[in-house]
Short mmCIF file of C-alpha atoms in Angstrom, two decimals:
data_model
loop_
_atom_site.label_atom_id
_atom_site.label_comp_id
_atom_site.label_asym_id
_atom_site.label_seq_id
_atom_site.Cartn_x
_atom_site.Cartn_y
_atom_site.Cartn_z
CA UNK S 1 107.26 122.31 95.67
CA UNK S 2 107.66 119.94 92.86
CA UNK S 3 104.83 117.25 92.77
CA UNK S 4 106.17 114.12 91.60
CA UNK S 5 104.28 113.06 88.43
CA UNK S 6 101.65 110.14 88.23
CA UNK S 7 101.28 110.19 84.41
CA UNK S 8 104.86 109.49 83.05
CA UNK S 9 104.48 105.63 83.33
CA UNK S 10 104.15 103.06 80.81
CA UNK S 11 100.36 102.40 79.93
CA UNK S 12 99.90 98.58 80.94
CA UNK S 13 97.93 96.39 79.26
CA UNK S 14 94.52 95.84 81.29
CA UNK S 15 93.98 93.03 83.41
CA UNK S 16 90.61 92.76 81.61
CA UNK S 17 92.59 91.65 78.48
CA UNK S 18 94.41 89.01 79.91
CA UNK S 19 94.64 85.54 78.38
CA UNK S 20 92.18 83.10 79.08
CA UNK S 21 93.45 79.62 80.70
CA UNK S 22 94.26 79.68 84.57
CA UNK S 23 92.07 83.11 84.51
CA UNK S 24 89.27 81.04 83.75
CA UNK S 25 89.55 78.46 86.78
CA UNK S 26 86.97 77.78 89.54
CA UNK S 27 83.78 78.35 87.63
CA UNK S 28 80.65 77.77 89.51
CA UNK S 29 77.39 77.29 88.24
CA UNK S 30 78.22 78.46 84.95
CA UNK S 31 79.23 82.09 86.46
CA UNK S 32 82.31 83.61 86.36
CA UNK S 33 84.64 82.92 89.47
CA UNK S 34 84.12 85.20 92.59
CA UNK S 35 86.85 87.20 93.52
CA UNK S 36 87.23 85.40 96.93
CA UNK S 37 87.38 82.10 95.07
CA UNK S 38 89.90 84.02 92.56
CA UNK S 39 91.89 85.09 95.19
CA UNK S 40 91.87 81.61 97.02
CA UNK S 41 93.15 80.22 93.43
CA UNK S 42 95.90 82.80 93.17
CA UNK S 43 97.37 81.98 96.55
CA UNK S 44 97.22 78.49 95.59
CA UNK S 45 99.12 78.83 92.49
CA UNK S 46 101.49 81.09 94.29
CA UNK S 47 102.24 78.39 96.87
CA UNK S 48 103.01 75.99 94.14
CA UNK S 49 105.85 78.21 93.15
CA UNK S 50 107.59 77.56 96.57
CA UNK S 51 110.32 75.22 96.60
CA UNK S 52 109.86 72.16 98.83
CA UNK S 53 112.24 71.11 101.29
CA UNK S 54 114.12 68.13 99.48
CA UNK S 55 114.40 70.67 96.32
CA UNK S 56 115.85 73.51 98.46
CA UNK S 57 118.54 70.92 100.11
CA UNK S 58 119.47 70.02 96.78
CA UNK S 59 119.79 73.49 95.30
CA UNK S 60 121.91 74.67 98.58
CA UNK S 61 125.02 72.77 96.52
CA UNK S 62 124.45 74.91 93.46
CA UNK S 63 123.78 78.24 95.10
CA UNK S 64 126.73 80.27 93.58
CA UNK S 65 125.08 79.43 89.76
CA UNK S 66 121.72 80.00 90.87
CA UNK S 67 122.74 83.39 92.70
CA UNK S 68 124.25 84.50 89.66
CA UNK S 69 121.36 83.50 87.38
CA UNK S 70 118.76 85.15 89.52
CA UNK S 71 119.02 88.88 88.31
CA UNK S 72 119.02 88.04 84.42
CA UNK S 73 115.99 85.65 84.84
CA UNK S 74 114.36 88.62 86.44
CA UNK S 75 115.01 91.08 83.76
CA UNK S 76 113.60 88.41 81.20
CA UNK S 77 110.49 88.09 83.07
CA UNK S 78 110.10 91.69 83.40
CA UNK S 79 110.75 92.13 79.62
CA UNK S 80 107.83 89.54 78.96
CA UNK S 81 105.65 91.93 81.31
CA UNK S 82 106.71 94.92 79.24
CA UNK S 83 107.95 96.44 82.33
CA UNK S 84 111.53 98.07 81.44
CA UNK S 85 114.04 100.08 83.75
CA UNK S 86 112.47 103.48 82.96
CA UNK S 87 109.33 102.31 84.48
CA UNK S 88 111.13 101.16 87.56
CA UNK S 89 113.12 104.28 87.75
CA UNK S 90 109.77 106.09 87.76
CA UNK S 91 108.85 104.53 91.12
CA UNK S 92 111.30 106.56 92.90
CA UNK S 93 112.34 103.93 94.93
CA UNK S 94 114.05 103.54 98.32
CA UNK S 95 115.98 100.45 98.43
CA UNK S 96 116.49 99.01 102.20
CA UNK S 97 118.80 95.85 102.97
CA UNK S 98 120.25 94.97 106.41
CA UNK S 99 119.50 92.29 108.71
CA UNK S 100 117.59 93.55 111.80
CA UNK S 101 114.91 96.27 111.45
CA UNK S 102 114.38 96.18 107.74
CA UNK S 103 110.89 95.91 107.94
CA UNK S 104 110.27 98.46 110.53
CA UNK S 105 112.62 101.29 108.71
CA UNK S 106 110.61 100.93 105.72
CA UNK S 107 107.08 101.14 107.74
CA UNK S 108 108.52 104.72 109.31
CA UNK S 109 109.90 105.89 105.83
CA UNK S 110 106.55 105.16 104.04
CA UNK S 111 104.32 106.60 107.10
CA UNK S 112 106.25 109.78 106.95
CA UNK S 113 106.30 110.13 103.17
CA UNK S 114 102.40 109.18 103.28
CA UNK S 115 101.64 111.79 105.83
CA UNK S 116 102.42 114.57 103.28
CA UNK S 117 99.96 113.20 100.93
CA UNK S 118 102.37 111.07 98.58
CA UNK S 119 100.89 107.96 97.01
CA UNK S 120 103.11 105.27 98.60
CA UNK S 121 103.84 101.70 97.71
CA UNK S 122 105.52 99.36 100.04
CA UNK S 123 107.11 95.83 99.44
CA UNK S 124 108.12 93.91 102.32
CA UNK S 125 108.31 90.05 103.51
CA UNK S 126 107.38 87.73 105.07
CA UNK S 127 104.00 88.28 105.83
CA UNK S 128 101.91 87.60 108.97
CA UNK S 129 98.36 86.53 107.89
CA UNK S 130 97.75 87.23 104.50
CA UNK S 131 100.14 87.37 101.52
CA UNK S 132 98.67 90.71 100.18
CA UNK S 133 100.47 92.35 103.63
CA UNK S 134 103.73 92.28 101.29
CA UNK S 135 101.99 94.77 98.60
CA UNK S 136 100.57 98.07 100.40
CA UNK S 137 99.23 100.99 98.50
CA UNK S 138 99.00 103.96 101.06
CA UNK S 139 99.97 101.81 104.00
CA UNK S 140 96.89 99.26 103.46
CA UNK S 141 97.64 95.73 101.71
CA UNK S 142 96.05 95.48 98.07
CA UNK S 143 92.64 94.27 98.54
CA UNK S 144 91.80 90.53 97.30
CA UNK S 145 90.38 91.57 94.08
CA UNK S 146 93.40 93.75 92.69
CA UNK S 147 95.81 90.87 94.04
CA UNK S 148 93.92 88.31 92.13
CA UNK S 149 93.36 90.37 89.07
CA UNK S 150 96.98 91.45 88.62
CA UNK S 151 98.46 88.00 89.94
CA UNK S 152 96.57 86.41 86.99
CA UNK S 153 97.71 88.90 84.48
CA UNK S 154 101.31 88.12 85.43
CA UNK S 155 101.04 84.53 86.02
CA UNK S 156 99.35 83.82 82.51
CA UNK S 157 101.97 86.05 80.52
CA UNK S 158 104.95 84.31 82.44
CA UNK S 159 103.52 80.77 82.03
CA UNK S 160 102.96 81.32 78.26
CA UNK S 161 106.37 82.56 77.82
CA UNK S 162 108.55 80.67 80.80
CA UNK S 163 106.60 77.39 81.20
CA UNK S 164 109.64 75.27 81.82
CA UNK S 165 111.02 77.95 83.91
CA UNK S 166 108.60 79.44 86.48
CA UNK S 167 109.96 82.03 88.87
CA UNK S 168 109.99 80.92 92.49
CA UNK S 169 107.51 82.38 95.20
CA UNK S 170 109.51 85.49 96.06
CA UNK S 171 110.62 86.34 92.90
CA UNK S 172 107.16 86.14 91.45
CA UNK S 173 105.79 88.18 94.36
CA UNK S 174 108.46 90.68 93.33
CA UNK S 175 107.37 90.99 89.85
CA UNK S 176 103.78 91.25 90.80
CA UNK S 177 104.54 94.27 93.15
CA UNK S 178 106.26 95.95 90.57
CA UNK S 179 103.42 95.59 88.18
CA UNK S 180 100.75 96.78 90.84
CA UNK S 181 102.81 99.93 91.79
CA UNK S 182 103.52 100.75 88.19
CA UNK S 183 99.62 100.29 87.28
CA UNK S 184 98.52 102.31 90.67
CA UNK S 185 100.71 105.11 89.74
CA UNK S 186 102.52 105.12 93.39
CA UNK S 187 104.76 108.23 93.66
CA UNK S 188 107.21 106.30 96.00
CA UNK S 189 108.13 102.89 96.57
CA UNK S 190 110.01 101.54 99.79
CA UNK S 191 111.44 98.34 98.76
CA UNK S 192 112.75 95.72 101.11
CA UNK S 193 115.34 93.38 100.20
CA UNK S 194 114.48 89.71 100.55
CA UNK S 195 117.69 88.15 101.38
CA UNK S 196 121.25 89.80 101.19
CA UNK S 197 121.18 92.14 98.52
CA UNK S 198 123.56 91.56 95.97
CA UNK S 199 121.73 88.56 94.32
CA UNK S 200 118.31 89.35 95.74
CA UNK S 201 115.68 89.99 92.85
CA UNK S 202 114.85 93.49 94.10
CA UNK S 203 118.28 94.32 92.94
CA UNK S 204 116.90 94.26 89.43
CA UNK S 205 116.29 98.12 89.79
CA UNK S 206 118.74 100.10 88.27
CA UNK S 207 118.31 103.66 89.54
CA UNK S 208 116.76 104.16 93.02
CA UNK S 209 116.69 107.24 94.65
CA UNK S 210 118.50 106.02 97.86
CA UNK S 211 119.78 102.93 99.40
CA UNK S 212 119.88 102.27 103.07
CA UNK S 213 121.38 99.26 105.17
CA UNK S 214 119.97 98.64 108.51
CA UNK S 215 121.56 96.84 111.44
CA UNK S 216 123.86 93.81 110.39
CA UNK S 217 123.61 90.55 112.32
CA UNK S 218 124.06 86.91 111.98
CA UNK S 219 121.53 85.51 109.66
CA UNK S 220 120.71 83.21 106.38
CA UNK S 221 124.63 82.33 107.01
CA UNK S 222 124.39 79.49 104.58
CA UNK S 223 123.71 81.61 101.88
CA UNK S 224 125.71 84.97 103.06
CA UNK S 225 128.43 83.57 105.10
CA UNK S 226 129.26 83.02 109.12
CA UNK S 227 131.20 86.58 109.17
CA UNK S 228 129.78 90.07 109.58
CA UNK S 229 132.23 91.13 107.02
CA UNK S 230 130.38 88.52 104.17
CA UNK S 231 127.36 89.39 105.38
CA UNK S 232 128.11 93.18 104.79
CA UNK S 233 129.50 92.40 101.26
CA UNK S 234 125.95 91.14 100.44
CA UNK S 235 123.84 93.65 101.92
CA UNK S 236 126.19 96.33 100.02
CA UNK S 237 125.16 94.88 96.77
CA UNK S 238 122.06 97.10 96.29
CA UNK S 239 124.59 100.29 95.93
CA UNK S 240 124.41 101.88 92.61
CA UNK S 241 126.73 104.43 91.06
CA UNK S 242 125.79 108.00 91.83
CA UNK S 243 122.89 106.86 94.36
CA UNK S 244 123.43 107.97 98.08
CA UNK S 245 123.40 105.42 100.89
CA UNK S 246 122.95 105.57 104.50
CA UNK S 247 123.83 102.61 106.95
CA UNK S 248 123.06 102.10 110.30
CA UNK S 249 126.13 101.83 112.96
CA UNK S 250 127.71 98.58 112.60
CA UNK S 251 131.16 96.79 113.42
CA UNK S 252 134.58 97.97 112.64
CA UNK S 253 134.99 94.94 110.05
CA UNK S 254 131.58 95.48 108.23
CA UNK S 255 131.71 99.08 108.10
CA UNK S 256 134.97 98.69 106.18
CA UNK S 257 133.43 96.31 103.46
CA UNK S 258 130.33 98.96 103.19
CA UNK S 259 132.72 101.70 102.61
CA UNK S 260 135.10 99.56 100.45
CA UNK S 261 131.92 98.49 98.33
CA UNK S 262 130.66 101.97 97.92
CA UNK S 263 134.03 103.30 96.88
CA UNK S 264 133.84 100.71 94.18
CA UNK S 265 130.56 101.68 93.00
CA UNK S 266 131.31 105.38 93.11
CA UNK S 267 128.70 105.32 95.88
CA UNK S 268 128.30 108.58 98.42
CA UNK S 269 127.58 106.77 101.82
CA UNK S 270 127.03 108.12 105.22
CA UNK S 271 126.23 106.78 108.60
CA UNK S 272 123.14 107.04 110.22
CA UNK S 273 123.35 109.51 113.20
CA UNK S 274 122.07 108.61 116.85
CA UNK S 275 118.74 109.73 117.75
CA UNK S 276 120.06 112.21 120.23
CA UNK S 277 121.50 114.21 116.85
CA UNK S 278 117.98 115.23 116.33
CA UNK S 279 115.78 117.84 117.56
CA UNK S 280 112.10 116.62 117.85
CA UNK S 281 109.40 119.30 117.93
CA UNK S 282 108.00 117.16 120.74
CA UNK S 283 108.71 114.18 123.06
CA UNK S 284 107.41 111.08 120.72
CA UNK S 285 106.33 107.90 121.46
CA UNK S 286 107.09 105.57 118.41
CA UNK S 287 104.38 103.72 116.95
CA UNK S 288 106.43 100.38 117.06
CA UNK S 289 107.83 99.77 120.82
CA UNK S 290 111.21 99.33 121.99
CA UNK S 291 114.43 101.53 122.32
CA UNK S 292 116.18 99.61 119.48
CA UNK S 293 113.67 101.18 116.99
CA UNK S 294 115.36 104.80 117.45
CA UNK S 295 118.21 103.42 115.54
CA UNK S 296 115.57 102.66 112.57
CA UNK S 297 113.89 105.88 113.32
CA UNK S 298 116.92 107.57 112.54
CA UNK S 299 117.80 105.81 109.55
CA UNK S 300 114.44 106.05 108.09
CA UNK S 301 114.74 109.93 108.49
CA UNK S 302 118.05 109.94 106.78
CA UNK S 303 116.48 108.26 103.73
CA UNK S 304 113.46 110.38 103.54
CA UNK S 305 115.18 113.68 103.64
CA UNK S 306 118.03 112.39 101.26
CA UNK S 307 114.99 111.05 99.00
CA UNK S 308 113.05 114.48 99.32
CA UNK S 309 116.44 116.34 97.84
CA UNK S 310 116.83 113.79 95.03
CA UNK S 311 112.98 114.09 93.89
CA UNK S 312 113.23 118.01 94.38
CA UNK S 313 110.23 117.37 96.86
CA UNK S 314 109.61 119.50 99.51
CA UNK S 315 108.77 118.51 103.24
CA UNK S 316 107.49 121.24 105.10
CA UNK S 317 109.93 122.38 108.03
CA UNK S 318 113.09 120.09 106.75
CA UNK S 319 115.99 121.97 105.75
CA UNK S 320 118.40 120.52 102.95
CA UNK S 321 121.43 119.51 104.74
CA UNK S 322 124.26 116.83 104.38
CA UNK S 323 123.11 113.42 104.80
CA UNK S 324 124.21 111.76 107.95
CA UNK S 325 123.73 114.69 109.94
CA UNK S 326 120.71 115.40 112.43
CA UNK S 327 118.23 117.75 112.07
CA UNK S 328 114.87 119.62 113.68
CA UNK S 329 112.01 117.21 113.18
CA UNK S 330 108.92 119.23 112.99
CA UNK S 331 105.47 118.08 114.58
CA UNK S 332 104.16 116.73 111.61
CA UNK S 333 106.98 114.31 111.06
CA UNK S 334 106.88 113.52 114.83
CA UNK S 335 102.81 112.58 114.12
CA UNK S 336 103.76 110.44 111.37
CA UNK S 337 106.14 108.38 113.49
CA UNK S 338 103.82 107.86 116.16
CA UNK S 339 101.19 106.80 113.76
CA UNK S 340 103.32 104.00 112.24
CA UNK S 341 102.18 100.59 112.88
CA UNK S 342 104.12 97.51 112.27
CA UNK S 343 102.31 94.17 113.39
CA UNK S 344 104.29 91.20 115.07
CA UNK S 345 107.25 93.42 116.18
CA UNK S 346 106.77 94.36 120.04
CA UNK S 347 103.13 93.92 119.90
CA UNK S 348 101.22 93.34 122.91
CA UNK S 349 97.86 91.62 123.09
CA UNK S 350 95.68 91.29 125.74
CA UNK S 351 92.77 88.65 125.57
CA UNK S 352 89.58 88.40 127.76
CA UNK S 353 90.83 84.89 129.01
CA UNK S 354 93.25 85.94 131.19
CA UNK S 355 96.17 85.88 128.72
CA UNK S 356 98.54 88.63 127.55
CA UNK S 357 100.74 87.93 124.75
CA UNK S 358 103.87 89.71 123.86
CA UNK S 359 104.75 89.07 120.19
CA UNK S 360 108.07 90.05 118.58
CA UNK S 361 109.35 88.35 115.25
CA UNK S 362 112.96 88.65 116.28
CA UNK S 363 115.11 85.77 114.99
CA UNK S 364 118.72 86.84 115.10
CA UNK S 365 120.94 87.28 118.05
CA UNK S 366 120.83 91.02 118.23
CA UNK S 367 116.91 91.24 117.55
CA UNK S 368 116.20 88.63 120.44
CA UNK S 369 118.49 90.78 122.65
CA UNK S 370 116.58 93.55 122.10
CA UNK S 371 113.03 91.51 122.14
CA UNK S 372 114.22 90.48 125.45
CA UNK S 373 114.82 93.90 126.93
CA UNK S 374 111.42 95.10 125.60
CA UNK S 375 109.49 92.37 126.79
CA UNK S 376 111.12 92.82 130.44
CA UNK S 377 110.05 96.75 129.99
CA UNK S 378 106.55 95.53 129.22
CA UNK S 379 106.26 92.80 132.06
CA UNK S 380 107.25 95.81 134.43
CA UNK S 381 104.74 98.30 132.90
CA UNK S 382 101.81 95.71 132.91
CA UNK S 383 102.63 94.52 136.26
CA UNK S 384 102.98 90.90 135.38
CA UNK S 385 106.15 90.09 137.34
CA UNK S 386 104.18 87.45 139.32
CA UNK S 387 102.35 86.15 136.42
CA UNK S 388 102.94 82.53 135.10
CA UNK S 389 105.15 83.00 131.92
CA UNK S 390 105.03 80.70 128.93
CA UNK S 391 107.62 80.96 126.08
CA UNK S 392 106.24 79.97 122.47
CA UNK S 393 109.22 79.69 120.66
CA UNK S 394 110.36 78.14 117.34
CA UNK S 395 113.25 79.09 114.99
CA UNK S 396 113.71 78.13 111.44
CA UNK S 397 116.27 77.56 108.62
CA UNK S 398 119.85 77.34 109.85
CA UNK S 399 119.10 79.49 112.91
CA UNK S 400 120.71 77.66 115.95
CA UNK S 401 118.13 77.65 118.83
CA UNK S 402 120.72 77.93 121.77
CA UNK S 403 122.26 81.26 120.45
CA UNK S 404 118.67 82.85 120.55
CA UNK S 405 117.29 81.60 123.55
CA UNK S 406 119.82 82.31 125.90
CA UNK S 407 118.72 85.99 126.00
CA UNK S 408 115.42 85.04 127.32
CA UNK S 409 116.66 83.56 130.22
CA UNK S 410 116.16 86.83 132.72
CA UNK S 411 112.08 86.83 131.68
CA UNK S 412 111.24 84.28 134.58
CA UNK S 413 109.73 81.63 132.06
CA UNK S 414 108.56 78.62 133.78
CA UNK S 415 107.34 76.82 130.63
CA UNK S 416 108.26 76.45 126.90
CA UNK S 417 106.06 75.39 123.83
CA UNK S 418 107.52 74.75 120.64
CA UNK S 419 105.97 73.72 117.20
CA UNK S 420 106.49 73.58 113.40
CA UNK S 421 105.45 77.17 111.82
CA UNK S 422 102.57 75.24 110.35
CA UNK S 423 99.22 76.68 111.38
CA UNK S 424 97.34 73.37 111.43
CA UNK S 425 98.56 69.94 111.10
CA UNK S 426 97.32 69.18 107.44
CA UNK S 427 98.41 71.45 104.74
CA UNK S 428 95.90 73.74 102.73
CA UNK S 429 97.59 74.83 99.48
CA UNK S 430 95.16 77.51 99.15
CA UNK S 431 95.96 79.18 102.59
CA UNK S 432 98.01 82.29 102.82
CA UNK S 433 100.10 80.61 105.95
CA UNK S 434 101.23 77.55 103.63
CA UNK S 435 105.12 77.27 104.05
CA UNK S 436 106.49 74.26 102.20
CA UNK S 437 110.21 75.18 102.41
CA UNK S 438 110.74 72.95 105.23
CA UNK S 439 109.60 69.55 105.79
CA UNK S 440 107.35 68.54 108.75
CA UNK S 441 110.01 66.35 110.30
CA UNK S 442 112.90 69.05 109.93
CA UNK S 443 110.46 71.44 111.64
CA UNK S 444 109.78 69.01 114.55
CA UNK S 445 113.06 68.36 114.98
CA UNK S 446 113.90 71.92 115.29
CA UNK S 447 110.97 72.35 117.96
CA UNK S 448 112.73 69.58 119.99
CA UNK S 449 116.04 71.29 119.62
CA UNK S 450 114.51 74.30 120.92
CA UNK S 451 113.03 72.94 124.11
CA UNK S 452 116.27 71.03 124.80
CA UNK S 453 118.23 74.32 124.23
CA UNK S 454 115.93 76.26 126.61
CA UNK S 455 116.39 73.04 129.25
CA UNK S 456 120.07 73.37 128.88
CA UNK S 457 120.36 77.06 129.27
CA UNK S 458 118.46 76.79 132.68
CA UNK S 459 120.44 77.21 136.05
CA UNK S 460 117.93 74.67 137.71
CA UNK S 461 116.56 71.32 136.75
CA UNK S 462 113.77 71.45 134.43
CA UNK S 463 110.79 69.05 134.48
CA UNK S 464 109.46 67.15 131.39
CA UNK S 465 105.88 69.25 132.17
CA UNK S 466 108.10 72.68 131.53
CA UNK S 467 108.91 71.34 127.94
CA UNK S 468 105.89 70.90 125.23
CA UNK S 469 106.30 70.10 121.89
CA UNK S 470 103.00 70.26 119.62
CA UNK S 471 102.57 69.24 115.68
CA UNK S 472 101.30 72.60 114.48
CA UNK S 473 100.95 76.24 115.85
CA UNK S 474 96.94 75.89 116.50
CA UNK S 475 97.50 72.62 119.06
CA UNK S 476 100.11 74.66 120.77
CA UNK S 477 97.83 77.64 120.98
CA UNK S 478 95.09 75.43 122.35
CA UNK S 479 97.27 73.99 125.11
CA UNK S 480 98.28 77.59 126.02
CA UNK S 481 94.42 78.99 126.30
CA UNK S 482 93.64 75.81 128.43
CA UNK S 483 96.29 77.21 130.93
CA UNK S 484 94.17 80.51 131.26
CA UNK S 485 91.18 78.21 132.56
CA UNK S 486 92.90 78.49 136.41
CA UNK S 487 95.47 81.17 136.38
CA UNK S 488 96.55 84.48 134.58
CA UNK S 489 99.20 83.77 132.09
CA UNK S 490 101.65 85.87 129.98
CA UNK S 491 102.84 84.49 126.59
CA UNK S 492 106.08 85.57 124.86
CA UNK S 493 105.88 84.80 121.14
CA UNK S 494 109.17 85.04 119.44
CA UNK S 495 111.90 83.05 117.31
CA UNK S 496 109.81 83.45 113.84
CA UNK S 497 107.73 85.69 112.03
CA UNK S 498 105.81 83.07 110.86
CA UNK S 499 105.15 81.35 114.29
CA UNK S 500 104.06 84.94 115.28
CA UNK S 501 101.77 85.35 112.20
CA UNK S 502 100.17 82.24 113.16
CA UNK S 503 99.24 83.00 116.65
CA UNK S 504 98.16 86.40 115.56
CA UNK S 505 95.84 84.69 113.13
CA UNK S 506 94.46 82.44 115.54
CA UNK S 507 93.98 85.32 118.32
CA UNK S 508 92.22 87.35 115.60
CA UNK S 509 89.86 84.61 114.80
CA UNK S 510 88.74 84.05 118.43
CA UNK S 511 88.26 87.79 119.16
CA UNK S 512 87.20 88.74 116.09
CA UNK S 513 89.61 91.58 116.54
CA UNK S 514 91.80 92.72 113.32
CA UNK S 515 95.54 92.64 114.69
CA UNK S 516 97.36 92.83 111.21
#
């Protein structure tokens, strides 16, 4: 067995030698800043890199020019941080784009490789409660101390050399993730694309070991286009010469684009087989619920096997074979699949106050259809058919409520609640949950659209009492909690991962249980 080296990386400067300036903020009684307050200060500065709603609207008109500039800018920032292509290539990256199931696929791949003792790095977005969730080492979010130390190291260098052109929020986090992964000597990184692929800042990597494309669907259409063929073009942008690519089954027109782009880039490309093509050592119950997860599991299995062959790392019980074909899945791999956890996706939380929460961050048509099917199964399994059902729903950005909410009609929902994805009515700029990308007025308008769409989708008359709009997640949550004082209720939370994260945050605070 070949063990992947952990010592062939660039020796990065220690954070202890970081320049003064921002790193010296928040002094207390003459003593150095505590790790907690340093973390809060890091989050505050990170949030200052978010574009506000007005700026985003203005920049949409310059989208094509800005996209073309994205990767060259990333390379300049990496050069300032003394992170070069050979350092990124040494991370042995699995790069994953797609629309639906990116995070779940990445989580399954990470769990499988970690199960074999590899030191893993995982980069995903968005986060649910804490921004640290986006950067994981061995399955766990980086701790506050590490996050703060590395944040200030990166921030101080970039602020010094690029003060007039600071990277935006996601771009900065990508740079920070690379810095942490290199310093922590991880043996493999599973890297999820943010939006699209072609111009995404994660695409700065030159030589991943393997690329994956999950199920394609309509999302971010103002950026990626309104046709699946256009969306596929962006997603296939992560393909690299000589790097194998695996994709989940898709429509003929989207597949044609994936195959064409693969040919243009001299990429060998394979379709992930159905899960029935594999022979599992035993019956499995995947760690992330829902029948739709089997497509993600198949893609993850393909990515992991190709990765192991490229890295000459022996996975016990896995024979070398052609990509795109099923294979025997050994017992240890079944255990890894079952051990995988990905909060906010097909998640059930039961509280002591007669409330059952079904939470899923679905926000595209296909994912909402899958969410509805999963929720129906859970309602039957939990024997909650006769319990009052409340839908807590919000969608963001350019997503249309009417195209999503129709899939939830069969669930027997008697009341809809909607609100902006802001946790509290006032904005705390040092809070992990702060999102400045949409204005309060825009989000309130979208919340009203959500309840109106639900009303219009119903086959019967809907009263005003059955439709509620609140100014933030916490007030909507309090309203729902009050309903449980006189009856048992079931709450379906979906439409936005930001909404799901806010609800999980509030439940966790109330029950003192770790849910994320």
